[in-house]
Amino acid sequence: QSTWGPLLAFSFVMGCCKVLGLLALAVATVLALLLLNAYSPQHTQPRPSPGRRAPLEWDRTELSTRLADSLTFRTVTTMSGEVPEARELDALHSFLRSTYPLVFERLNVRLINHGALLAIWPGSEPALAPCLFAAHLDVVPLDAATEGEWKAPAFGGRSSIRDGYIYGRGAMDNKVNVLGQLEALSRLIADGF
């Protein structure tokens, strides 16, 4: 019996070494495959073709001004679900039409339930699935008790641009999204897309 103990221990250790060796080999193989995949030519950034355009340049001052101007419209939706005042929405819609004439001329823009705008741009391939970009023009009410804590007036427009930031209702939620989409659409149309 005493001769079997060391032999069994040696056999157990050898078995563990084989398992650990196989495990190390498997890990090394997976790592090698991941590195090979990551650096293979199919995963490198494509080089622009000679006919491809340089990255777009945007005038930050113009973009900031247009966004700030959109913030002057008090398109407030109350917590009880009341829609913004018709005159504010009408004024904002007019601002958007005059600011982005290419979009409103080229796309089929519809007014829905007096407040929402739906812009339809048919593609050149009707069989392809459409894209949907959504955003809203209304903003939450301003709590009068916190108005003094704002760094700039909530509906101040250009006067709300301070230290490189645009402050105001809708600056982040969600007029920035609406204007970003309209800016992109205008650029695409102007570029002949």
Coordinates of N, CA and C in Angstrom, one line a residue:
Q1 N 0.8 -1.2 0.0 CA 0.0 0.0 0.0 C 0.9 1.3 0.0
S2 N 1.9 1.3 0.7 CA 2.7 2.5 0.8 C 3.4 2.8 -0.6
T3 N 3.6 1.8 -1.5 CA 4.1 2.2 -2.8 C 3.1 2.7 -3.7
W4 N 1.8 2.4 -3.5 CA 0.8 3.0 -4.4 C 0.5 4.5 -4.1
G5 N 0.6 4.9 -2.9 CA 0.3 6.3 -2.6 C 1.1 7.3 -3.4
P6 N 2.5 7.2 -3.4 CA 3.3 8.2 -4.2 C 3.0 8.0 -5.7
L7 N 2.7 6.8 -6.1 CA 2.4 6.6 -7.6 C 1.1 7.2 -8.0
L8 N 0.1 7.1 -7.1 CA -1.2 7.7 -7.4 C -1.1 9.3 -7.4
A9 N -0.3 9.8 -6.4 CA -0.1 11.3 -6.4 C 0.6 11.8 -7.6
F10 N 1.6 11.0 -8.1 CA 2.4 11.3 -9.3 C 1.5 11.3 -10.5
S11 N 0.7 10.3 -10.6 CA -0.3 10.1 -11.7 C -1.3 11.3 -11.7
F12 N -1.8 11.7 -10.5 CA -2.7 12.8 -10.4 C -2.1 14.1 -10.9
V13 N -0.9 14.3 -10.4 CA -0.2 15.6 -10.8 C 0.1 15.6 -12.3
M14 N 0.4 14.5 -12.9 CA 0.7 14.4 -14.3 C -0.6 14.7 -15.1
G15 N -1.7 14.1 -14.6 CA -3.0 14.4 -15.3 C -3.4 15.8 -15.2
C16 N -3.2 16.5 -14.1 CA -3.5 17.9 -13.9 C -2.6 18.7 -14.9
C17 N -1.3 18.3 -15.0 CA -0.4 19.1 -15.9 C -0.9 18.9 -17.3
K18 N -1.4 17.7 -17.7 CA -1.9 17.6 -19.1 C -3.1 18.5 -19.3
V19 N -4.0 18.5 -18.4 CA -5.2 19.3 -18.5 C -4.8 20.8 -18.6
L20 N -3.9 21.2 -17.7 CA -3.5 22.6 -17.7 C -2.8 23.0 -19.0
G21 N -2.0 22.0 -19.5 CA -1.3 22.2 -20.7 C -2.3 22.4 -21.9
L22 N -3.3 21.5 -21.9 CA -4.3 21.6 -23.0 C -5.1 22.9 -22.9
L23 N -5.4 23.3 -21.6 CA -6.1 24.6 -21.4 C -5.3 25.8 -21.9
A24 N -4.0 25.8 -21.6 CA -3.1 26.9 -22.0 C -3.0 26.9 -23.5
L25 N -2.9 25.7 -24.2 CA -2.9 25.6 -25.6 C -4.2 26.2 -26.2
A26 N -5.3 25.9 -25.6 CA -6.6 26.4 -26.1 C -6.7 27.9 -26.0
V27 N -6.2 28.5 -24.9 CA -6.3 29.9 -24.7 C -5.3 30.6 -25.6
A28 N -4.1 30.0 -25.9 CA -3.2 30.6 -26.8 C -3.7 30.6 -28.2
T29 N -4.4 29.5 -28.6 CA -5.0 29.4 -29.9 C -6.1 30.5 -30.1
V30 N -7.0 30.7 -29.1 CA -8.0 31.7 -29.2 C -7.4 33.1 -29.3
L31 N -6.4 33.4 -28.5 CA -5.8 34.7 -28.6 C -5.1 34.9 -29.9
A32 N -4.5 33.9 -30.5 CA -3.9 34.0 -31.8 C -4.9 34.3 -32.9
L33 N -6.1 33.6 -32.8 CA -7.1 33.8 -33.8 C -7.7 35.2 -33.6
L34 N -7.9 35.7 -32.4 CA -8.4 37.0 -32.2 C -7.5 38.1 -32.8
L35 N -6.2 37.9 -32.5 CA -5.2 38.9 -33.1 C -5.2 38.8 -34.6
L36 N -5.2 37.6 -35.1 CA -5.2 37.4 -36.6 C -6.4 38.1 -37.2
N37 N -7.6 37.9 -36.6 CA -8.8 38.5 -37.1 C -8.8 40.0 -36.9
A38 N -8.3 40.5 -35.8 CA -8.2 42.0 -35.6 C -7.3 42.7 -36.6
Y39 N -6.2 42.1 -37.0 CA -5.3 42.7 -37.9 C -5.3 42.2 -39.3
S40 N -6.3 41.5 -39.7 CA -6.4 41.0 -41.0 C -6.9 42.1 -41.9
P41 N -6.6 42.1 -43.2 CA -6.9 43.2 -44.1 C -8.4 43.5 -44.2
Q42 N -9.2 42.6 -44.0 CA -10.7 42.8 -44.1 C -11.2 43.7 -42.9
H43 N -10.4 43.9 -41.9 CA -10.8 44.8 -40.8 C -10.1 46.1 -40.7
T44 N -9.3 46.4 -41.7 CA -8.7 47.7 -41.7 C -9.6 48.8 -42.3
Q45 N -9.4 50.0 -41.9 CA -10.2 51.1 -42.4 C -10.0 51.3 -43.9
P46 N -11.1 51.3 -44.7 CA -10.9 51.5 -46.1 C -10.3 52.9 -46.4
R47 N -9.5 52.9 -47.4 CA -8.9 54.2 -47.9 C -9.9 54.8 -48.8
P48 N -10.0 56.1 -48.8 CA -11.0 56.8 -49.7 C -10.6 56.6 -51.1
S49 N -11.6 56.4 -52.0 CA -11.3 56.3 -53.4 C -11.0 57.8 -53.9
P50 N -10.4 57.9 -55.0 CA -10.1 59.2 -55.5 C -11.3 60.1 -55.7
G51 N -12.4 59.6 -56.0 CA -13.6 60.4 -56.1 C -14.4 60.7 -54.9
R52 N -13.9 60.2 -53.7 CA -14.5 60.4 -52.5 C -14.2 61.8 -51.9
R53 N -15.2 62.4 -51.2 CA -15.0 63.8 -50.7 C -14.3 63.8 -49.4
A54 N -13.7 64.9 -49.1 CA -13.0 65.1 -47.8 C -14.1 65.2 -46.7
P55 N -13.8 65.1 -45.5 CA -14.8 65.2 -44.4 C -15.5 66.6 -44.5
L56 N -16.7 66.6 -44.1 CA -17.5 67.8 -44.1 C -17.0 68.8 -43.1
E57 N -17.1 70.1 -43.5 CA -16.7 71.1 -42.5 C -18.0 71.9 -42.2
W58 N -18.2 72.2 -40.9 CA -19.4 72.9 -40.5 C -18.9 74.2 -39.8
D59 N -19.7 75.2 -40.0 CA -19.5 76.5 -39.3 C -20.2 76.4 -37.9
R60 N -19.4 76.3 -36.9 CA -19.9 76.1 -35.5 C -20.7 77.3 -35.1
T61 N -20.3 78.5 -35.5 CA -21.0 79.7 -35.1 C -22.4 79.7 -35.7
E62 N -22.5 79.4 -37.0 CA -23.8 79.4 -37.7 C -24.7 78.3 -37.0
L63 N -24.1 77.1 -36.8 CA -24.9 76.0 -36.2 C -25.4 76.5 -34.8
S64 N -24.6 77.0 -34.0 CA -24.9 77.5 -32.7 C -26.0 78.5 -32.7
T65 N -25.9 79.5 -33.6 CA -26.9 80.5 -33.7 C -28.2 80.0 -34.1
R66 N -28.3 79.1 -35.1 CA -29.5 78.5 -35.5 C -30.2 77.7 -34.3
L67 N -29.4 76.9 -33.6 CA -30.0 76.2 -32.5 C -30.5 77.2 -31.4
A68 N -29.7 78.2 -31.1 CA -30.1 79.2 -30.1 C -31.4 79.9 -30.5
D69 N -31.5 80.2 -31.8 CA -32.7 80.9 -32.3 C -33.9 80.0 -32.2
S70 N -33.7 78.7 -32.3 CA -34.9 77.8 -32.2 C -35.3 77.7 -30.7
L71 N -34.5 78.0 -29.8 CA -34.8 77.9 -28.4 C -35.7 79.1 -27.9
T72 N -35.9 80.1 -28.7 CA -36.7 81.2 -28.3 C -38.2 80.9 -28.4
F73 N -38.5 79.8 -29.1 CA -39.9 79.5 -29.2 C -40.4 78.6 -28.0
R74 N -41.4 79.1 -27.3 CA -41.8 78.5 -26.1 C -42.8 77.4 -26.4
T75 N -42.3 76.3 -26.9 CA -43.1 75.1 -27.3 C -43.2 74.2 -26.1
V76 N -43.9 74.7 -25.1 CA -44.0 74.0 -23.8 C -45.2 73.0 -23.8
T77 N -44.9 71.8 -23.4 CA -46.0 70.8 -23.2 C -46.1 70.6 -21.7
T78 N -47.3 70.8 -21.2 CA -47.4 70.7 -19.7 C -47.5 69.2 -19.3
M79 N -47.3 69.0 -18.1 CA -47.3 67.6 -17.5 C -48.7 66.9 -17.7
S80 N -49.7 67.7 -17.8 CA -51.0 67.1 -18.0 C -51.3 66.8 -19.4
G81 N -50.3 67.0 -20.3 CA -50.4 66.5 -21.7 C -50.9 67.6 -22.7
E82 N -51.1 68.8 -22.2 CA -51.6 69.9 -23.1 C -50.5 70.2 -24.1
V83 N -50.9 70.4 -25.3 CA -49.9 70.6 -26.4 C -49.5 72.1 -26.3
P84 N -48.3 72.4 -26.9 CA -47.9 73.8 -26.9 C -48.9 74.7 -27.6
E85 N -48.8 76.0 -27.3 CA -49.6 77.0 -27.9 C -49.4 76.9 -29.4
A86 N -50.6 77.0 -30.1 CA -50.5 77.0 -31.6 C -49.6 78.0 -32.2
R87 N -49.7 79.3 -31.6 CA -48.9 80.3 -32.2 C -47.4 80.1 -32.1
E88 N -47.0 79.4 -31.0 CA -45.6 79.1 -30.8 C -45.1 78.0 -31.7
L89 N -45.9 77.0 -31.9 CA -45.6 76.0 -32.9 C -45.6 76.5 -34.3
D90 N -46.6 77.3 -34.6 CA -46.6 77.9 -36.0 C -45.4 78.7 -36.2
A91 N -45.0 79.5 -35.2 CA -43.8 80.3 -35.4 C -42.5 79.5 -35.5
L92 N -42.4 78.4 -34.8 CA -41.3 77.5 -34.9 C -41.3 76.8 -36.2
H93 N -42.4 76.4 -36.7 CA -42.5 75.8 -38.0 C -42.1 76.7 -39.1
S94 N -42.5 78.0 -39.0 CA -42.1 79.0 -40.0 C -40.6 79.3 -39.9
F95 N -40.0 79.3 -38.7 CA -38.6 79.4 -38.5 C -37.8 78.3 -39.2
L96 N -38.3 77.0 -39.0 CA -37.7 75.9 -39.7 C -37.8 75.9 -41.2
R97 N -38.9 76.3 -41.7 CA -39.1 76.5 -43.2 C -38.1 77.5 -43.7
S98 N -38.0 78.6 -43.1 CA -37.1 79.7 -43.6 C -35.7 79.4 -43.4
T99 N -35.3 78.6 -42.4 CA -34.0 78.3 -42.1 C -33.5 77.1 -42.9
Y100 N -34.3 76.2 -43.2 CA -34.0 75.0 -44.0 C -34.8 74.9 -45.2
P101 N -34.8 75.8 -46.2 CA -35.7 75.8 -47.3 C -35.5 74.6 -48.2
L102 N -34.3 74.1 -48.4 CA -34.0 73.0 -49.2 C -34.8 71.8 -48.8
V103 N -34.9 71.6 -47.5 CA -35.6 70.4 -46.9 C -37.1 70.5 -47.2
F104 N -37.6 71.7 -47.0 CA -39.1 71.9 -47.1 C -39.5 71.9 -48.6
E105 N -38.5 72.3 -49.5 CA -38.8 72.2 -50.9 C -38.7 70.8 -51.5
R106 N -37.7 70.1 -51.1 CA -37.4 68.8 -51.7 C -38.2 67.6 -51.1
L107 N -38.4 67.7 -49.8 CA -39.1 66.6 -49.1 C -40.6 66.9 -49.0
N108 N -41.4 65.9 -48.9 CA -42.8 66.0 -48.7 C -43.0 66.2 -47.2
V109 N -43.2 67.4 -46.8 CA -43.4 67.7 -45.3 C -44.9 67.9 -45.0
R110 N -45.4 67.2 -44.1 CA -46.8 67.2 -43.7 C -46.9 67.6 -42.2
L111 N -47.9 68.4 -42.0 CA -48.2 68.8 -40.6 C -49.3 67.8 -40.0
I112 N -49.0 67.2 -38.9 CA -49.9 66.2 -38.3 C -50.4 66.7 -37.0
N113 N -51.7 66.7 -36.8 CA -52.3 67.1 -35.5 C -51.8 68.5 -35.1
H114 N -51.6 69.3 -36.0 CA -51.2 70.7 -35.8 C -49.8 70.9 -35.2
G115 N -49.2 69.9 -34.5 CA -47.9 70.1 -33.9 C -46.8 69.4 -34.5
A116 N -47.0 68.2 -35.0 CA -45.9 67.3 -35.5 C -45.7 67.6 -37.0
L117 N -44.4 67.5 -37.3 CA -44.0 67.6 -38.7 C -43.5 66.2 -39.2
L118 N -44.0 65.7 -40.3 CA -43.5 64.5 -40.9 C -42.9 64.8 -42.2
A119 N -41.6 64.5 -42.4 CA -40.9 64.8 -43.6 C -40.6 63.5 -44.3
I120 N -41.1 63.3 -45.5 CA -40.9 62.1 -46.3 C -40.0 62.3 -47.5
W121 N -38.9 61.6 -47.5 CA -38.0 61.7 -48.6 C -37.9 60.3 -49.3
P122 N -38.6 60.2 -50.4 CA -38.6 58.9 -51.1 C -37.2 58.5 -51.6
G123 N -36.8 57.3 -51.4 CA -35.5 56.9 -51.9 C -35.5 56.5 -53.4
S124 N -34.4 56.2 -53.9 CA -34.3 55.8 -55.3 C -34.6 54.4 -55.5
E125 N -34.6 53.6 -54.5 CA -34.9 52.1 -54.5 C -36.1 51.8 -53.7
P126 N -37.3 51.8 -54.2 CA -38.5 51.5 -53.4 C -38.5 50.2 -52.7
A127 N -37.7 49.2 -53.2 CA -37.6 47.9 -52.6 C -36.9 47.9 -51.3
L128 N -36.0 48.9 -51.1 CA -35.2 48.9 -49.8 C -36.1 49.4 -48.7
A129 N -35.7 49.0 -47.5 CA -36.4 49.4 -46.3 C -36.2 50.9 -46.0
P130 N -37.2 51.6 -45.5 CA -37.0 53.0 -45.2 C -36.3 53.2 -43.9
C131 N -35.8 54.5 -43.7 CA -35.2 54.9 -42.5 C -36.2 55.8 -41.8
L132 N -36.1 55.8 -40.5 CA -36.9 56.8 -39.7 C -36.0 57.5 -38.7
F133 N -36.1 58.8 -38.8 CA -35.4 59.7 -37.8 C -36.5 60.4 -37.0
A134 N -36.5 60.4 -35.7 CA -37.5 61.0 -34.9 C -36.9 61.9 -33.9
A135 N -37.7 63.0 -33.6 CA -37.3 63.9 -32.6 C -38.6 64.7 -32.3
H136 N -38.5 65.5 -31.2 CA -39.7 66.3 -30.9 C -39.4 67.8 -30.7
L137 N -40.4 68.6 -30.9 CA -40.2 70.0 -30.8 C -40.6 70.7 -29.5
D138 N -41.3 69.9 -28.7 CA -41.8 70.5 -27.5 C -40.8 70.4 -26.4
V139 N -40.9 71.2 -25.3 CA -40.0 71.2 -24.2 C -40.9 71.1 -22.9
V140 N -40.2 70.7 -21.8 CA -40.9 70.6 -20.6 C -41.1 72.0 -20.0
P141 N -42.0 72.2 -19.1 CA -42.2 73.5 -18.5 C -41.1 73.9 -17.6
L142 N -40.9 75.2 -17.5 CA -39.9 75.8 -16.6 C -40.5 75.9 -15.2
D143 N -39.8 75.4 -14.3 CA -40.2 75.6 -12.9 C -39.8 77.0 -12.4
A144 N -40.8 77.9 -12.2 CA -40.5 79.2 -11.9 C -39.6 79.4 -10.6
A145 N -39.7 78.4 -9.7 CA -38.9 78.4 -8.5 C -37.4 78.2 -8.8
T146 N -37.1 77.6 -9.9 CA -35.7 77.4 -10.2 C -35.1 78.3 -11.3
E147 N -36.0 79.2 -11.8 CA -35.6 80.1 -12.9 C -34.3 80.9 -12.5
G148 N -34.2 81.3 -11.3 CA -33.0 82.1 -10.9 C -31.7 81.3 -10.9
E149 N -31.8 80.0 -10.9 CA -30.6 79.1 -10.8 C -30.1 78.9 -12.2
W150 N -30.8 79.2 -13.3 CA -30.3 79.0 -14.6 C -29.1 79.9 -14.9
K151 N -28.2 79.5 -15.7 CA -27.0 80.3 -16.1 C -27.4 81.3 -17.1
A152 N -28.5 81.1 -17.8 CA -29.0 81.9 -18.9 C -30.5 81.8 -19.0
P153 N -31.2 82.7 -19.6 CA -32.6 82.6 -19.7 C -33.0 81.3 -20.5
A154 N -34.1 80.7 -20.0 CA -34.5 79.4 -20.6 C -34.9 79.5 -22.1
F155 N -35.4 80.7 -22.5 CA -35.9 80.9 -23.8 C -35.1 82.1 -24.4
G156 N -33.9 82.3 -24.0 CA -33.1 83.5 -24.3 C -32.5 83.5 -25.7
G157 N -32.5 82.4 -26.4 CA -31.9 82.4 -27.7 C -30.4 82.7 -27.7
R158 N -30.0 83.6 -28.6 CA -28.6 83.9 -28.7 C -27.9 84.4 -27.4
S159 N -28.7 85.1 -26.6 CA -28.2 85.6 -25.3 C -27.9 84.4 -24.4
S160 N -28.3 83.2 -24.7 CA -28.1 82.0 -23.9 C -26.8 81.3 -24.3
I161 N -26.1 81.8 -25.2 CA -24.8 81.2 -25.6 C -23.8 81.8 -24.6
R162 N -23.2 81.0 -23.8 CA -22.2 81.4 -22.8 C -21.1 80.5 -22.7
D163 N -19.9 81.0 -22.7 CA -18.7 80.2 -22.5 C -18.6 78.9 -23.4
G164 N -19.1 79.0 -24.6 CA -19.0 77.9 -25.5 C -20.2 76.9 -25.4
Y165 N -21.2 77.2 -24.5 CA -22.3 76.4 -24.3 C -23.6 77.1 -24.7
I166 N -24.6 76.3 -25.1 CA -25.9 76.9 -25.4 C -26.8 76.4 -24.3
Y167 N -27.4 77.4 -23.6 CA -28.3 77.1 -22.5 C -29.7 77.3 -23.0
G168 N -30.7 76.6 -22.4 CA -32.1 76.9 -22.7 C -32.9 75.6 -22.9
R169 N -34.2 75.8 -22.7 CA -35.1 74.7 -22.9 C -35.0 74.2 -24.4
G170 N -34.7 72.9 -24.5 CA -34.6 72.3 -25.8 C -33.2 72.2 -26.3
A171 N -32.2 72.8 -25.6 CA -30.8 72.7 -26.1 C -30.3 71.3 -26.1
M172 N -30.7 70.5 -25.2 CA -30.4 69.1 -25.2 C -31.6 68.2 -25.5
D173 N -32.7 68.6 -25.0 CA -33.9 67.8 -25.2 C -35.0 68.6 -25.7
N174 N -35.2 68.7 -27.0 CA -34.7 67.9 -28.0 C -34.6 68.6 -29.3
K175 N -34.6 69.9 -29.2 CA -34.5 70.7 -30.5 C -33.1 70.5 -31.1
V176 N -32.1 70.2 -30.4 CA -30.8 70.0 -30.9 C -30.9 68.8 -31.9
N177 N -31.7 67.8 -31.6 CA -31.8 66.6 -32.4 C -32.5 67.0 -33.7
V178 N -33.6 67.8 -33.6 CA -34.4 68.2 -34.8 C -33.5 69.0 -35.7
L179 N -32.8 70.0 -35.2 CA -31.9 70.8 -36.0 C -30.7 70.1 -36.6
G180 N -30.2 69.1 -35.8 CA -29.1 68.3 -36.4 C -29.6 67.5 -37.6
Q181 N -30.8 66.9 -37.5 CA -31.3 66.2 -38.6 C -31.5 67.1 -39.8
L182 N -32.1 68.3 -39.6 CA -32.4 69.2 -40.7 C -31.1 69.8 -41.3
E183 N -30.0 70.0 -40.5 CA -28.7 70.4 -41.0 C -28.2 69.3 -41.9
A184 N -28.2 68.1 -41.5 CA -27.7 66.9 -42.3 C -28.5 66.8 -43.6
L185 N -29.8 66.9 -43.5 CA -30.6 66.8 -44.7 C -30.3 67.9 -45.7
S186 N -30.2 69.1 -45.2 CA -29.9 70.3 -46.0 C -28.5 70.0 -46.7
R187 N -27.6 69.5 -46.0 CA -26.2 69.3 -46.6 C -26.3 68.2 -47.7
L188 N -27.0 67.2 -47.4 CA -27.2 66.1 -48.4 C -27.8 66.6 -49.6
I189 N -28.9 67.4 -49.5 CA -29.6 67.9 -50.6 C -28.7 68.8 -51.4
A190 N -28.0 69.7 -50.7 CA -27.1 70.7 -51.4 C -26.0 70.0 -52.1
D191 N -25.6 68.8 -51.6 CA -24.5 68.1 -52.3 C -25.0 67.1 -53.4
G192 N -26.3 67.2 -53.7 CA -26.9 66.4 -54.7 C -27.2 65.0 -54.4
F193 N -27.4 64.7 -53.2 CA -27.7 63.3 -52.7 C -29.1 62.9 -53.2

